[in-house]
XYZ file of C-alpha atoms in Angstrom:
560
model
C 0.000 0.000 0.000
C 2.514 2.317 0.824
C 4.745 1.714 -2.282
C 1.164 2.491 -4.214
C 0.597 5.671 -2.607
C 4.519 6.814 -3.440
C 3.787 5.959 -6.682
C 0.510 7.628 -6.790
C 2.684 11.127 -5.421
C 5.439 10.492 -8.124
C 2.464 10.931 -10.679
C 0.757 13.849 -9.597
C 4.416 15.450 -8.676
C 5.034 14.683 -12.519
C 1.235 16.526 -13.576
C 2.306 19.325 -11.617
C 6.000 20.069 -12.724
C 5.172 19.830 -16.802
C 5.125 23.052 -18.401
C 1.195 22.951 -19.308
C -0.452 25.433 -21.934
C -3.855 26.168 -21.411
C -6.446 23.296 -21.877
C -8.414 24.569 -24.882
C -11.892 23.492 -26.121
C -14.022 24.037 -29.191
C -17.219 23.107 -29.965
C -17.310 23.637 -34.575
C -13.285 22.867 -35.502
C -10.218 22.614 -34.214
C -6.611 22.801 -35.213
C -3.773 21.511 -33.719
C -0.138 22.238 -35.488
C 3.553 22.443 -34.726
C 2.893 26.674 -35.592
C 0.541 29.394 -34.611
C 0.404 30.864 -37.568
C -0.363 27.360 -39.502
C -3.074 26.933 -36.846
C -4.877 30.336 -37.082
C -4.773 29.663 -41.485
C -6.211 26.615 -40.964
C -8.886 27.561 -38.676
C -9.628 30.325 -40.750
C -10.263 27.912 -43.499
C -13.019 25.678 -41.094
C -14.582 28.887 -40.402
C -15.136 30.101 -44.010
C -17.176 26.634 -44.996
C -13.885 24.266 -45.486
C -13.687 21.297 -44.537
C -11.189 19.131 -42.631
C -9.048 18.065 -45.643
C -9.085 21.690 -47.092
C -7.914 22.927 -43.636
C -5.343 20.667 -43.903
C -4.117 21.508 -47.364
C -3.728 25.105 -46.016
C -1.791 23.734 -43.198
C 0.271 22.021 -44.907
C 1.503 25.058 -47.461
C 1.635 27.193 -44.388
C 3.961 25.104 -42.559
C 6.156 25.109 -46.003
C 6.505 28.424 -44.702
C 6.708 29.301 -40.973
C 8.483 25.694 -40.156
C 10.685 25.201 -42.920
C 12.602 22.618 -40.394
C 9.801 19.862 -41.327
C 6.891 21.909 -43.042
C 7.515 21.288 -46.733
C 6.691 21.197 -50.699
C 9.732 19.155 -50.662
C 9.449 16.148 -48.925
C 6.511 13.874 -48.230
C 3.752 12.258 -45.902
C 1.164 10.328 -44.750
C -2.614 10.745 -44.079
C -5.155 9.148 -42.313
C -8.963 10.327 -42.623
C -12.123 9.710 -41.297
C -15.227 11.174 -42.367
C -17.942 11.861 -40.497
C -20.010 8.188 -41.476
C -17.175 6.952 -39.875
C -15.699 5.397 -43.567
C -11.851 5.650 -43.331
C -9.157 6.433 -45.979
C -5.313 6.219 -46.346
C -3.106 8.803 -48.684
C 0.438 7.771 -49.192
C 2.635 10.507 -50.729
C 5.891 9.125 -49.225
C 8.990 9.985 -51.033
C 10.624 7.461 -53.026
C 14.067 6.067 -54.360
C 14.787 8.101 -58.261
C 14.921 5.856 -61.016
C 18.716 5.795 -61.305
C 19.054 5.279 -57.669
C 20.643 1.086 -56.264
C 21.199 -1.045 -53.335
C 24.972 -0.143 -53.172
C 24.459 3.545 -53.678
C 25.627 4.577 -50.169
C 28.500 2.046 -50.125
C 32.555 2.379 -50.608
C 34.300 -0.351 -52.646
C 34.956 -2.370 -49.628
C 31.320 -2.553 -48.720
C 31.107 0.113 -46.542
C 28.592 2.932 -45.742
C 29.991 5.970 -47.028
C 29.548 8.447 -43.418
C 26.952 10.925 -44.214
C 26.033 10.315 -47.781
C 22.496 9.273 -47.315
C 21.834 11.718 -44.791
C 23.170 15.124 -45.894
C 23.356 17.231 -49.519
C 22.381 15.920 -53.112
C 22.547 12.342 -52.781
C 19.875 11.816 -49.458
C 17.393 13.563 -51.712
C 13.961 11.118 -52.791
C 11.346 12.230 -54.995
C 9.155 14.595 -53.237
C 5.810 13.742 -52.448
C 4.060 16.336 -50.613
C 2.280 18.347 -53.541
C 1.165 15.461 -55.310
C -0.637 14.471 -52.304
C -2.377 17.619 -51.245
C -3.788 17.609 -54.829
C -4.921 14.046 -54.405
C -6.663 14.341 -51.076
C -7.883 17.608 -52.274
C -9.166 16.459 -55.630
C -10.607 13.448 -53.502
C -12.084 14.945 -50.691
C -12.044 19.110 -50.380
C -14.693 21.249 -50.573
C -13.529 24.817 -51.502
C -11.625 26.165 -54.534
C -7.654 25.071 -54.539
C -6.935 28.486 -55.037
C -8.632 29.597 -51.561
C -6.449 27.207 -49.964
C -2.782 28.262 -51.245
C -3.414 32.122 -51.055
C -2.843 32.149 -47.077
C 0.497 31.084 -47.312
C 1.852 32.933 -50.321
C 0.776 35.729 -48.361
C 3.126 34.565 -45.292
C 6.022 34.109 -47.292
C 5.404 37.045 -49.715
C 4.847 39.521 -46.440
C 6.982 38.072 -44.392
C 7.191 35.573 -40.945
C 7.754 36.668 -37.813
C 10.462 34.318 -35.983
C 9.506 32.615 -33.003
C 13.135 31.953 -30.166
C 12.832 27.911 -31.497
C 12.656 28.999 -35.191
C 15.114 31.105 -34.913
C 17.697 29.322 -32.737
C 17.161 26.119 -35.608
C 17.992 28.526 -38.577
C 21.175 29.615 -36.490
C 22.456 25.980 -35.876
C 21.772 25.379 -39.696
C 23.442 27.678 -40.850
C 26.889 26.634 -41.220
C 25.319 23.432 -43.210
C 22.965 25.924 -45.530
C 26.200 27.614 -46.694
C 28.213 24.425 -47.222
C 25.517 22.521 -49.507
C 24.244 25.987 -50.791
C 27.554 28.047 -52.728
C 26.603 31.408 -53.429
C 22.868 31.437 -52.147
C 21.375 32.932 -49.013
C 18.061 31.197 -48.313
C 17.310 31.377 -44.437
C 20.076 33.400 -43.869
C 19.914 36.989 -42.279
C 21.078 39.676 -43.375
C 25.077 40.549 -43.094
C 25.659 37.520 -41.650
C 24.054 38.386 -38.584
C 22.180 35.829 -36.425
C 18.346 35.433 -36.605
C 16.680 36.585 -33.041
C 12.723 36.239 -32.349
C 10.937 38.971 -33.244
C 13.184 38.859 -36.890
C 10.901 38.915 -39.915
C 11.320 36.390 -41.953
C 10.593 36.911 -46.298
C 10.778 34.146 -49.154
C 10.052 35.635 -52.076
C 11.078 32.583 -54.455
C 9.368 30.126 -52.274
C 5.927 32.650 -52.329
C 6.582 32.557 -56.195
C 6.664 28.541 -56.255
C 3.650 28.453 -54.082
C 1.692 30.808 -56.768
C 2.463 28.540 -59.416
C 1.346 25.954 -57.038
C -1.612 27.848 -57.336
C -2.614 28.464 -60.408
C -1.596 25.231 -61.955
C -1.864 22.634 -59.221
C 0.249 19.293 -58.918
C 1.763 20.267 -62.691
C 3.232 23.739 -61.175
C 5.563 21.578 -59.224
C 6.275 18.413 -60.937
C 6.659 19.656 -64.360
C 7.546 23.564 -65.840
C 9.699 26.229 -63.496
C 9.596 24.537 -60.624
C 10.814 20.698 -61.635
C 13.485 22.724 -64.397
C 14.824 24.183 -61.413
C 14.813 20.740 -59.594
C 16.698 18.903 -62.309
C 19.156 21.611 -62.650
C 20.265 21.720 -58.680
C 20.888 17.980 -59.567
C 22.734 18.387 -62.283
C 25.001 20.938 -60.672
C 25.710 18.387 -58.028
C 25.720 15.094 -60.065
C 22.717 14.108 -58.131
C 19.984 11.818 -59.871
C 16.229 12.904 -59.752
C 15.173 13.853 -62.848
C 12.475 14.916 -65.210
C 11.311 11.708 -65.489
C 11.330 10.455 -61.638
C 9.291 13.789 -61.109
C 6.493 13.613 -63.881
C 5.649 10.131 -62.933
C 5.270 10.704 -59.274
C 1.942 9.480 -57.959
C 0.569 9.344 -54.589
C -1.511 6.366 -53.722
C -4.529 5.308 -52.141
C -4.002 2.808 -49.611
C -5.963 0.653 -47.203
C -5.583 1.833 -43.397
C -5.039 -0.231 -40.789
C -7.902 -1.104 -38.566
C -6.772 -3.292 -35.049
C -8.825 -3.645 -31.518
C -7.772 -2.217 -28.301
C -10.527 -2.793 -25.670
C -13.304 -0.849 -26.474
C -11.452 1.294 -28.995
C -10.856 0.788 -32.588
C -7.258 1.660 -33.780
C -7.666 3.390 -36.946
C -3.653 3.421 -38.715
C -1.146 3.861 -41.816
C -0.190 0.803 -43.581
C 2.952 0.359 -44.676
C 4.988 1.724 -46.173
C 4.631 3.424 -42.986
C 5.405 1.056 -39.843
C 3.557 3.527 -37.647
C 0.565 1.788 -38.173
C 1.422 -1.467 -37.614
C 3.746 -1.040 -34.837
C 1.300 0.803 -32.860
C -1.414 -1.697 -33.336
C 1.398 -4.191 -31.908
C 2.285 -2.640 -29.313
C -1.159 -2.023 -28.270
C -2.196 -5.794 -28.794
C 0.993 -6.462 -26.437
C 0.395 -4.350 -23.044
C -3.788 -4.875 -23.482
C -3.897 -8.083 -21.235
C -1.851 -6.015 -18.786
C -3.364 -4.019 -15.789
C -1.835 -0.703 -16.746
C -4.567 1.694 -15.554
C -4.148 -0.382 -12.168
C -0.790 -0.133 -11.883
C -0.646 4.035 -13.308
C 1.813 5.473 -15.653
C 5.146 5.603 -13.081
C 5.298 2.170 -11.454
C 8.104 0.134 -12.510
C 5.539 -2.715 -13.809
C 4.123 -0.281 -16.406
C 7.508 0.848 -17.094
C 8.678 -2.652 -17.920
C 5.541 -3.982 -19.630
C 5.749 -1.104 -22.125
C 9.758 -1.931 -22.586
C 9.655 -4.839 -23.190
C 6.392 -4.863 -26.118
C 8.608 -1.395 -27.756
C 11.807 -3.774 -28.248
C 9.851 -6.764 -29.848
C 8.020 -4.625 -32.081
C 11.227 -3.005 -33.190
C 12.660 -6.242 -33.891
C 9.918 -7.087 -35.670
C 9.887 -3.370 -37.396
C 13.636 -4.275 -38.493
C 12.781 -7.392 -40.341
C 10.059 -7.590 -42.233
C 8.497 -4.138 -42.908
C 8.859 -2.310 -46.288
C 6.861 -0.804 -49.522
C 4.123 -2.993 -50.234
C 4.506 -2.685 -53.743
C 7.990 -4.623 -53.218
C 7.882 -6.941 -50.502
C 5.252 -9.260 -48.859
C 4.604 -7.510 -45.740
C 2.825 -9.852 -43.198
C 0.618 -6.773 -41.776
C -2.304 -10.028 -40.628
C 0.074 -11.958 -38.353
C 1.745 -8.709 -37.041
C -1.507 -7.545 -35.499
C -2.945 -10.739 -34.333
C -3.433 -10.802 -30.522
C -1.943 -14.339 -30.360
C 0.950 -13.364 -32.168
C 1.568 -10.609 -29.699
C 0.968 -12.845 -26.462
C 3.241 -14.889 -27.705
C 5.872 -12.210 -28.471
C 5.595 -11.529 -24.461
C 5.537 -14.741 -22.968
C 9.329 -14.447 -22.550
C 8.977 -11.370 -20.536
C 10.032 -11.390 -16.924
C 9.194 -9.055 -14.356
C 12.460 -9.938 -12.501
C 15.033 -9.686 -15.744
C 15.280 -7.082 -18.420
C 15.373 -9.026 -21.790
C 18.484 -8.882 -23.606
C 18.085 -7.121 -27.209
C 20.593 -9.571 -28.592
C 18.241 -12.348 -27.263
C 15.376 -10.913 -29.260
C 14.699 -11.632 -33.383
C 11.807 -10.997 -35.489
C 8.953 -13.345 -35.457
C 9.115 -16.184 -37.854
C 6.147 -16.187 -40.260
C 5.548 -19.223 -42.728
C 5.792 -18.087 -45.957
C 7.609 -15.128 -45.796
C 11.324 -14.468 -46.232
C 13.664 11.428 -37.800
C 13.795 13.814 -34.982
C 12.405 16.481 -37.136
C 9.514 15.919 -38.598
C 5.686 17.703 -38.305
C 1.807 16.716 -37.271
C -0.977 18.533 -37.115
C -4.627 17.376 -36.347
C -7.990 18.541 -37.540
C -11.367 17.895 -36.737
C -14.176 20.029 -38.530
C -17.514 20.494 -37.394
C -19.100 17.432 -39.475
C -16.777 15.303 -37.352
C -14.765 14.550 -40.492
C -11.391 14.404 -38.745
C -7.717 14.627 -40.615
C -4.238 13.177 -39.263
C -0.862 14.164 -41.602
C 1.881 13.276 -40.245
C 5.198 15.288 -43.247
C 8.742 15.345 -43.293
C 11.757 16.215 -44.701
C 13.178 13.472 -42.795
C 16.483 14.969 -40.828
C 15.867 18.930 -39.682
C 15.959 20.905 -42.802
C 16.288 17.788 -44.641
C 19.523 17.253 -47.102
C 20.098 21.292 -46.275
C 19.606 21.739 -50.182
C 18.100 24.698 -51.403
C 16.345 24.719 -54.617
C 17.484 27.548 -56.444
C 14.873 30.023 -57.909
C 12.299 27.963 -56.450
C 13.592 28.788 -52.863
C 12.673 26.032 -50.566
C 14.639 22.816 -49.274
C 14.494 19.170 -50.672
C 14.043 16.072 -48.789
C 17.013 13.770 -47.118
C 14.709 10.642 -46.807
C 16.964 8.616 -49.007
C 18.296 7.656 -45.498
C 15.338 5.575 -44.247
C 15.979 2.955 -46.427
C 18.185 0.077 -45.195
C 21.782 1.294 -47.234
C 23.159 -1.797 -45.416
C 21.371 -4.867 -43.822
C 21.733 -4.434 -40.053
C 23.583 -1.200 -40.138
C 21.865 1.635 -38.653
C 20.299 4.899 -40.028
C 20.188 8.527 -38.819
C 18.006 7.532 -35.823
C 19.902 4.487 -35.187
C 17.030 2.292 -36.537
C 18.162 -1.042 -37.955
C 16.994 -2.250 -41.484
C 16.892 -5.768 -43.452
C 16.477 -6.739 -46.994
C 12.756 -5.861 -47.157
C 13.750 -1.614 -46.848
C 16.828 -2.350 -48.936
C 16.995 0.354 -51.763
C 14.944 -0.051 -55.049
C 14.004 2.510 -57.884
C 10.935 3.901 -57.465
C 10.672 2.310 -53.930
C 9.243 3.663 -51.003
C 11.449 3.936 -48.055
C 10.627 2.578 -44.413
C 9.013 5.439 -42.623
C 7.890 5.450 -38.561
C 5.448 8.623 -39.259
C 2.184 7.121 -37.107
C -0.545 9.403 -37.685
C -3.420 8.318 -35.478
C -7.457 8.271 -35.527
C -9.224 6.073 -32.693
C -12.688 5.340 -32.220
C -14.997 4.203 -29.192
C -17.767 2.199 -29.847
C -18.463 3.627 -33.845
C -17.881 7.450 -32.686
C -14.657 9.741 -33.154
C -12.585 9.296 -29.738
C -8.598 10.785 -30.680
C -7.018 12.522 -33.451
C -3.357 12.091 -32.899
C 0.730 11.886 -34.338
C 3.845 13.324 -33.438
C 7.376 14.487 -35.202
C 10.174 12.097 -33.608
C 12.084 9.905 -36.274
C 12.377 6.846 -34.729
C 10.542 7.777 -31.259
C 7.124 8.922 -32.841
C 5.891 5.115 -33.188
C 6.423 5.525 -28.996
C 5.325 8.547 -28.045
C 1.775 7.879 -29.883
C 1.879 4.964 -27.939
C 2.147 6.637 -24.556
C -0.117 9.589 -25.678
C -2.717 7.043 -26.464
C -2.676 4.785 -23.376
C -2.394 8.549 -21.497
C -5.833 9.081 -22.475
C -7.523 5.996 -22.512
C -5.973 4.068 -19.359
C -4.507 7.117 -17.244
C -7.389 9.293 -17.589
C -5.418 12.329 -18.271
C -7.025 14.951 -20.655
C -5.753 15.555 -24.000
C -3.301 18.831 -23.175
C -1.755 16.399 -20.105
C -1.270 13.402 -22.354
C 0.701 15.412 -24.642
C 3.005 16.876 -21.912
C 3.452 13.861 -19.806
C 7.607 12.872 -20.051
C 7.784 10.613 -22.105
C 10.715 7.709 -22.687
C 11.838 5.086 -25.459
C 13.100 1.955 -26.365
C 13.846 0.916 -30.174
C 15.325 -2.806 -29.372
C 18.448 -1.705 -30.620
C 20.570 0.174 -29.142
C 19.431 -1.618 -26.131
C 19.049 1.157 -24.109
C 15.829 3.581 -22.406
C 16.199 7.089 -23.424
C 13.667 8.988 -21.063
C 12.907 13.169 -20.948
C 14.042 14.990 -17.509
C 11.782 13.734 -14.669
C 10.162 10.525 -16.474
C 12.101 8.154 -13.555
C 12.816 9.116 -10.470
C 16.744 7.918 -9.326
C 15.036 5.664 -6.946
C 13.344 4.338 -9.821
C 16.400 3.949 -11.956
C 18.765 2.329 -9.927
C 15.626 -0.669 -9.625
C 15.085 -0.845 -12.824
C 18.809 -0.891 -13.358
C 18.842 -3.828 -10.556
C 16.545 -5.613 -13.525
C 19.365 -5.215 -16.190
C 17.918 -2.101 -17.921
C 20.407 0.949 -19.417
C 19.234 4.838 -19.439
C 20.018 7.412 -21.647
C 18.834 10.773 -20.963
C 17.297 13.035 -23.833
C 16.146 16.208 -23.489
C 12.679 15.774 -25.101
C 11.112 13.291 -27.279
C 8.094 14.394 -30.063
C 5.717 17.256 -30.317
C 2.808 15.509 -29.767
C -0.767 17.195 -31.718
C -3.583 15.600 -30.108
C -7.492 16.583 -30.905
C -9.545 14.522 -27.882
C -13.482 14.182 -28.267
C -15.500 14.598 -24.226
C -18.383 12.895 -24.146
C -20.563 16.016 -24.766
C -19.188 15.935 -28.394
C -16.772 18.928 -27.690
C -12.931 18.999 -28.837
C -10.346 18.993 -26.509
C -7.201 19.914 -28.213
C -3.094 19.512 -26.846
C -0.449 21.390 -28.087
C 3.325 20.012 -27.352
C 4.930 22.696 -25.019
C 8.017 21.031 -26.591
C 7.736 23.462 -29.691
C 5.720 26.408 -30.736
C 2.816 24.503 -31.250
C -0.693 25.800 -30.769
C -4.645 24.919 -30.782
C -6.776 27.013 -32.589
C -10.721 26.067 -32.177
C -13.906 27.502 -32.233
């Protein structure tokens, strides 16, 4: 009892020592993105008869804008939609491998990864996605005129964006990598070589002249004309290898989400080639027979429980998830609850499991942190997750020129060597190994659950390799620990990938107590300084939205 009632302090100590924004409500729309000004555009677009897909389209360009870090026409993404009859829909416009790209791209004669290649300048460039996907859920399922929905952030970058502290303390760490992959330009830099300070106002004229091509011609105003010459011809100045061709085919596809059982709630997810939707539906399917909401969200059970289900799936993430379109992904066994209890039946409350004593399931038959979320729910209930990236933070650090905005670095999420790890220390197998026209591995896990038919939580998080587990913890926030939507988000959060076998945790998540008995157990800590920026839109009972902004980032709810 009294070890319960320590544990029960620990938690509340925990409430009460996050840095909490205001718990915000709305009763017609709501917004939740990694930027205020991104927010307000898209709100404004709910309010003036759009719906939750053309509040997201706006979102989306405005991000391009004020959080060039992740926001992007350069780089790709996943969505996950529900519409207010509860029918659900999947929009993959993940990057993918140019035509001229191969398996041994990112290796040295010997057989070794080149350091760096795949994650910085020319060659860590995939074919962008994002545009081609706006267009597509647009054409698919918007309400008001395209035009309506790109003039908000032409505006911003025409007029000008004023720098928050975070934005402007990211352009200042860039910058000595913006002038080493960018000769003779001076996109995101200040004036006179001066650093950027909040308050600074930020102008992109080139990338406000892309967006009004954008525009007026759509899809074709960015994969073909100006904008894809100017592509082609950064490539060609740096011997990279998109060209006209990889960019005029790109499509983004329609794909089937993920649906999985939790309880009482329905897990609504991205298929691969995401392995956000999967994994979560795993790791769900794993911890559901255990008495988490018993036990609450610091005792060293829950702690373990959730572990020890994050380094299986991670195994499991490792071997045998990929692009669909190139590999036989077993997404039916994955999510089976039997599969899953028997993935834990080797846990032990009194041992940590070794890593190196964990491997993928056997089937028969079958051989980054800087990304961006943002949540919508319009007053039809029709409810949007988009989870976009550039991959690394500013992505390759390559500037477009004339079109003025940065390409992707996603080349890296592919496996450029079986077992060898990527940017986020993930490791990879054959099935992510580099193809043309392949779609890299991605974690993105944007998020819709349901309780009992109805709209419950729209939710996703930035992270690289931690968003799959931060989700995670958001979700079981919510729906075991009772904690409302702006709480979930800001509740420390920690992770474990399998390999390296190791927790990192946020400031606060254990207390040293804590540690040195899990440490007793056989488990290893690394701290981290945060993990995600959570964007979660939670539905009360009384049909309200209850939005939660990360206080991680600048990110903000905007309702009404």
């Amino acid at each position: 009892m009294t070890k319960y009632f320590l544990l029960l302090t620990l938690h509340f100590s925990l409430l009460a020592q996050i840095t909490q924004k205001p718990l915000l409500e709305g009763k017609n729309g709501m917004v939740v993105s990694t930027h205020p000004a991104a927010s307000e555009i898209g709100l404004a677009i709910l309010k003036n008869g759009g719906n939750a897909v053309d509040a997201a389209v706006a979102v989306n360009f405005a991000l391009a804008v004020a959080h060039p870090s992740a926001g992007n026409i350069g780089g790709g993404g996943f969505l996950v939609y529900r519409d207010k009859s509860g029918a659900v829909k999947a929009l993959d416009y993940r990057e993918k491998a140019p035509l001229a790209a191969s398996r041994d791209m990112y290796l040295d004669p010997e057989g070794n990864i080149i350091p760096g290649k795949s994650m910085t300048g020319i060659f860590s460039v995939g074919v962008p996605g994002t545009v081609a996907g706006m267009q597509e859920m647009h054409a698919k399922l918007g309400r008001l005129p395209w035009e309506a929905l790109l003039k908000p952030a032409v505006a911003l970058a025409r007029n000008g964006l004023v720098l928050t502290e975070k934005e402007a303390r990211g352009l200042n760490r860039q910058r000595t990598e913006f002038i080493k992959e960018n000769p003779g330009k001076n996109y995101l830099l200040s004036a006179e070589g001066k650093e950027w300070k909040a308050g600074d106002l930020l102008v992109q004229e080139d990338l406000a002249n892309t967006l009004e091509l954008i525009l007026r011609k759509k899809a074709k105003g960015f994969y073909k004309g100006p904008t894809a010459r100017n592509i082609v011809r950064e490539m060609k100045s740096k011997n990279g290898i998109i060209s006209k061709k990889d960019l005029r085919h790109y499509q983004a596809v329609w794909r089937t989400p993920i649906k999985s059982q939790y309880k009482n709630y329905q897990i609504i997810g991205m298929p691969p080639p995401s392995s956000g939707g999967v994994a979560l539906a795993q790791l769900l399917q794993m911890v559901a027979p255990y008495s988490l909401k018993n036990w609450g969200p610091t005792s060293d059970s829950t702690i373990q429980v959730m572990v020890e289900a994050e380094r299986r799936v991670y195994a499991d993430r490792a071997k045998w998830l990929g692009d669909p379109d190139f590999v036989k992904v077993p997404v039916a066994e994955l999510i089976d609850s039997t599969y899953a209890t028997s993935r834990m039946s080797s846990m032990n409350f009194n041992q940590a499991t070794k890593s190196s004593d964990i491997q993928a399931g056997v089937f028969p038959g079958y051989e980054s942190p800087e990304t961006t979320h943002y949540s919508i729910v319009d007053r039809e209930g029709n409810a949007v997750s988009i989870t976009t990236t550039l991959n690394n933070s500013y992505g390759s650090k390559v500037f477009v020129g004339g079109s003025g905005f940065l390409l992707n670095d996603e080349m890296d999420d592919f496996s450029a060597k079986a077992g060898a790890p990527n940017l986020y220390g993930l490791i990879g197998s054959k099935a992510n190994e580099i193809q043309p026209n392949k779609r890299m591995l991605s974690s993105m896990t944007p998020t819709i659950v349901e309780e009992n038919g109805k709209l419950k939580m729209v939710v996703g998080t930035p992270g690289g390799s931690t968003i799959i587990t931060s989700v995670f913890q958001v979700v079981l926030n919510t729906l075991e620990m009772g904690m409302n939507m702006q709480q979930a988000v800001e509740y420390p959060r920690f992770h474990h990938q399998w390999l390296p076998d190791k927790i990192t945790s946020e400031p606060n998540r254990f207390s040293a107590e804590q540690q040195v008995r899990l440490q007793s157990k056989g488990y290893t800590f690394a701290p981290v300084s945060a993990i995600g920026l959570v964007e979660g839109i939670l539905v009360l009972p009384n049909g309200n939205l209850q939005g939660g902004a990360d206080s991680r980032g600048d990110d903000t709810v905007s309702a009404y």
